[in-house]
GROMACS .gro file of N, CA and C in nm:
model
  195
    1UNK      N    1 -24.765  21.004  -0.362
    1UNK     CA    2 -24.899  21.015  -0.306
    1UNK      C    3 -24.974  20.883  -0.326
    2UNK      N    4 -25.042  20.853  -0.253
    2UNK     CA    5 -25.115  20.701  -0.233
    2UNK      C    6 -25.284  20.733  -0.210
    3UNK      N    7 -25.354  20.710  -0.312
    3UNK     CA    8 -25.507  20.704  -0.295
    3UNK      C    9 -25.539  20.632  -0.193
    4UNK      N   10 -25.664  20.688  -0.142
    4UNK     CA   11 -25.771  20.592  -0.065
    4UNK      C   12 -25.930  20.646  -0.170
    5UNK      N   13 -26.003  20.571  -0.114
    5UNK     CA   14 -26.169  20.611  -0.122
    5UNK      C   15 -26.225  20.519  -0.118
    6UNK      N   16 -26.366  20.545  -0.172
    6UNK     CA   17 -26.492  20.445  -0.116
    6UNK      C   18 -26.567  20.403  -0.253
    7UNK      N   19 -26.610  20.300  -0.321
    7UNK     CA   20 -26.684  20.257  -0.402
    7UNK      C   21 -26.821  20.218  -0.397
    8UNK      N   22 -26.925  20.247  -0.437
    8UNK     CA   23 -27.068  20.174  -0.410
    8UNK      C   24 -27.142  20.131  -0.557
    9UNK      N   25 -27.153  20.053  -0.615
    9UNK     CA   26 -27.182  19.997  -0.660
    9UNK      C   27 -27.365  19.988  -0.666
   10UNK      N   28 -27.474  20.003  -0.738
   10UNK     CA   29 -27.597  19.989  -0.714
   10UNK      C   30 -27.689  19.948  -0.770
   11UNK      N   31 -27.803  19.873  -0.784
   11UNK     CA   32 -27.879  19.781  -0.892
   11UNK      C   33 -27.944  19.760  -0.803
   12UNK      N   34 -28.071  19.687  -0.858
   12UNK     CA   35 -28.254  19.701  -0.848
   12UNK      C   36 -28.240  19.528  -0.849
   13UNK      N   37 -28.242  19.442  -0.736
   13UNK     CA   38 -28.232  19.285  -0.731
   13UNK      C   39 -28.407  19.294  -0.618
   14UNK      N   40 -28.459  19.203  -0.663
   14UNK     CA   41 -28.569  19.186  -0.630
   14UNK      C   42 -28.692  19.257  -0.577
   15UNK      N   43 -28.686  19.368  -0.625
   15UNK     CA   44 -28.727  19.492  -0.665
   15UNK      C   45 -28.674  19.570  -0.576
   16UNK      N   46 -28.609  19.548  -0.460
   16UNK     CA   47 -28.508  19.694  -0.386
   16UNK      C   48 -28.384  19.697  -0.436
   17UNK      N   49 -28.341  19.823  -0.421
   17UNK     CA   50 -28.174  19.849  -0.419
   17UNK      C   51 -28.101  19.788  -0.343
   18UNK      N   52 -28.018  19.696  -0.426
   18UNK     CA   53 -27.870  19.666  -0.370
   18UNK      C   54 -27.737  19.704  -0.367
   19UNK      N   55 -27.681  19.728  -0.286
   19UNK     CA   56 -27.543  19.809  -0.273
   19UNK      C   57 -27.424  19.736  -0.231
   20UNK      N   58 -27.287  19.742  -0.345
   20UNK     CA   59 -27.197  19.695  -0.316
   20UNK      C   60 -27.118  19.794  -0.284
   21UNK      N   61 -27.009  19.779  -0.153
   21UNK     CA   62 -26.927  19.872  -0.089
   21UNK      C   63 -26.795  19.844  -0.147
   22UNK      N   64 -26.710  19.930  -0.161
   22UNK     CA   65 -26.549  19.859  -0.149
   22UNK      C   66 -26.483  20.000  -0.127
   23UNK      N   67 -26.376  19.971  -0.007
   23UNK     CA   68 -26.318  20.072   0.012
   23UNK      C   69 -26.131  20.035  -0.060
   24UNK      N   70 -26.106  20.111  -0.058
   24UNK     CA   71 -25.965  20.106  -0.097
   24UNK      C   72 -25.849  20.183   0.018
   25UNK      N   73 -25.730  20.168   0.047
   25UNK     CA   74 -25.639  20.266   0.075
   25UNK      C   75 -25.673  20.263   0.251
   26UNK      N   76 -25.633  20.392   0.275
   26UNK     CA   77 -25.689  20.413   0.420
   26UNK      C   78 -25.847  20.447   0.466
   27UNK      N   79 -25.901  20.409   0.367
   27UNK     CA   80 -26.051  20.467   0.383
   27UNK      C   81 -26.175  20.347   0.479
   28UNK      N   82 -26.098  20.228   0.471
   28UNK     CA   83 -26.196  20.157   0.591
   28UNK      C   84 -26.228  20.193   0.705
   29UNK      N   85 -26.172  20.293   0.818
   29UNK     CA   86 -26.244  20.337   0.878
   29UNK      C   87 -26.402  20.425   0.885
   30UNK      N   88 -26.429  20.497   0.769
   30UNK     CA   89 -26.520  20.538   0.677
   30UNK      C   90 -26.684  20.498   0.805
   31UNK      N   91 -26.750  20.614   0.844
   31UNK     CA   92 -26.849  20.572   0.914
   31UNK      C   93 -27.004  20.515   0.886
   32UNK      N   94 -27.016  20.432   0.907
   32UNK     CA   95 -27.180  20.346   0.858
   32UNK      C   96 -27.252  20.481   0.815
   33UNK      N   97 -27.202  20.592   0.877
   33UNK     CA   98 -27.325  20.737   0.827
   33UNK      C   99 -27.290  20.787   0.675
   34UNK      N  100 -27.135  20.786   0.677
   34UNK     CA  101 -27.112  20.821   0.541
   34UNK      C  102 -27.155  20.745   0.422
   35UNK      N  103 -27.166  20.599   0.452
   35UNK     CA  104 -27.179  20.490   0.326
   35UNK      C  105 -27.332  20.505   0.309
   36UNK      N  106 -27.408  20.498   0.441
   36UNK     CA  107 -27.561  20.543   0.383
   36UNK      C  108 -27.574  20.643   0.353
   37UNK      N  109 -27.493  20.758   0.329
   37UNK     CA  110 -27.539  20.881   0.276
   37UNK      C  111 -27.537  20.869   0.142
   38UNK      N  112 -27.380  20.808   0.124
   38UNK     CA  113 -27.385  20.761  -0.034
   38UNK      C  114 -27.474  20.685  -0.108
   39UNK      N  115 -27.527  20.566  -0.023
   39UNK     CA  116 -27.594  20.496  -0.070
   39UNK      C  117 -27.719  20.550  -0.125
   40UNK      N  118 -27.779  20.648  -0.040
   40UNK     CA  119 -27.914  20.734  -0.042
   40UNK      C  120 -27.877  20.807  -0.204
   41UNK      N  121 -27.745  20.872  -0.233
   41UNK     CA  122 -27.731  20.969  -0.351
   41UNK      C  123 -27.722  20.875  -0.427
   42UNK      N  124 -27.689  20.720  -0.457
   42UNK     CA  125 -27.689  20.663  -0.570
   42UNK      C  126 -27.825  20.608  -0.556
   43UNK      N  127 -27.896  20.573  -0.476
   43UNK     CA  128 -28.067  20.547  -0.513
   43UNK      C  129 -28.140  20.675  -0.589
   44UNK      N  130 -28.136  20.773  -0.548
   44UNK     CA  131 -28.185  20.899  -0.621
   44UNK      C  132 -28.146  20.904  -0.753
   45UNK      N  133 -28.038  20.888  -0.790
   45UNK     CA  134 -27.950  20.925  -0.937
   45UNK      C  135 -28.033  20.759  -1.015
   46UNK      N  136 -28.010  20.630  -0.962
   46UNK     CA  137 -28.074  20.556  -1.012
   46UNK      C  138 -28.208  20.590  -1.055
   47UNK      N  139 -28.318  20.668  -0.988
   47UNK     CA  140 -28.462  20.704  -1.005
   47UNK      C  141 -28.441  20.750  -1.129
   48UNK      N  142 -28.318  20.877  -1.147
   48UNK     CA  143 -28.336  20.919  -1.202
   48UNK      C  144 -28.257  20.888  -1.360
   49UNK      N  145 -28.190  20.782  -1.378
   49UNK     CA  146 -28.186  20.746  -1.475
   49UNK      C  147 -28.238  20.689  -1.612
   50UNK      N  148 -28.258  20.714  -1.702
   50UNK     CA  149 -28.281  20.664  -1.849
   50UNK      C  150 -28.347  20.571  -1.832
   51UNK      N  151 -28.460  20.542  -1.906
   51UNK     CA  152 -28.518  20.365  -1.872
   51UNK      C  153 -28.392  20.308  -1.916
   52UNK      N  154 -28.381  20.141  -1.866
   52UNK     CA  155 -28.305  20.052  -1.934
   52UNK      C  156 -28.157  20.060  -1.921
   53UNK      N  157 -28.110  20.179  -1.812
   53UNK     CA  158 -27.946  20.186  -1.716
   53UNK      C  159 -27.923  20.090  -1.699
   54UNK      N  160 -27.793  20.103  -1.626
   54UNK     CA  161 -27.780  19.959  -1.557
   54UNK      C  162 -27.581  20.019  -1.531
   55UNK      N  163 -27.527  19.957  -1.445
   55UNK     CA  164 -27.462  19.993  -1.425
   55UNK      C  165 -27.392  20.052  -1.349
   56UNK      N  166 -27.449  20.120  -1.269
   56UNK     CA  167 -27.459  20.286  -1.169
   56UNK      C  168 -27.330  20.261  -1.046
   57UNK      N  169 -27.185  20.309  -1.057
   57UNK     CA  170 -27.134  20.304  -0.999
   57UNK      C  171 -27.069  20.483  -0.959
   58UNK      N  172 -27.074  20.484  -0.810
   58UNK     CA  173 -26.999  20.630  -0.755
   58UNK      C  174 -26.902  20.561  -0.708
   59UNK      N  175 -26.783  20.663  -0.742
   59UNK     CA  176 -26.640  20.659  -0.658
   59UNK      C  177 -26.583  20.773  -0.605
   60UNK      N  178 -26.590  20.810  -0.501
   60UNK     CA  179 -26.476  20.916  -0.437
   60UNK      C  180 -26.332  20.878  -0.413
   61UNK      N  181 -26.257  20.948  -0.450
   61UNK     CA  182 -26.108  20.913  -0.385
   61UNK      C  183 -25.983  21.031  -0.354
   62UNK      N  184 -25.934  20.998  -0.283
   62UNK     CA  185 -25.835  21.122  -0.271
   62UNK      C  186 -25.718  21.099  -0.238
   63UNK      N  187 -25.613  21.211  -0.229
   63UNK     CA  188 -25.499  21.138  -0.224
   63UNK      C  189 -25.405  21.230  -0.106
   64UNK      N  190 -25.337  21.105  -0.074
   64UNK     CA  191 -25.263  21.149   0.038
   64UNK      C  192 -25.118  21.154   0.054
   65UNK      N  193 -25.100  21.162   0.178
   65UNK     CA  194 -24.929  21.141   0.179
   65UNK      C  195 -24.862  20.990   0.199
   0.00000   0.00000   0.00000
């Protein structure tokens, strides 16, 4: 079985959110709707983190044939 998925990466650079993407496997086709959806759930989870986080990475992945 051979993974794919999607990485986003997220941090507070000049006072907005910045987002790093990386896909892995077969997952680059992946639609501009899905990555801003993600992007939207790691800005929220950032709000809602601890003063003084840092860090904040989501990964989905799954596996195939």
């Amino acid at each position: 079985m051979k993974k794919s998925g999607i990485t986003i990466e997220t941090f507070v650079g000049a006072g907005h959110f910045q987002h790093q993407v990386y896909f892995s496997g077969k997952i680059q086709d992946v639609s501009q709707e899905v990555v801003d959806m993600l992007q939207k759930v790691n800005e929220k989870l950032y709000e809602e983190m601890p003063q003084g986080s840092k860090g904040l990475i989501s990964r989905i992945e799954y596996k195939h044939p």
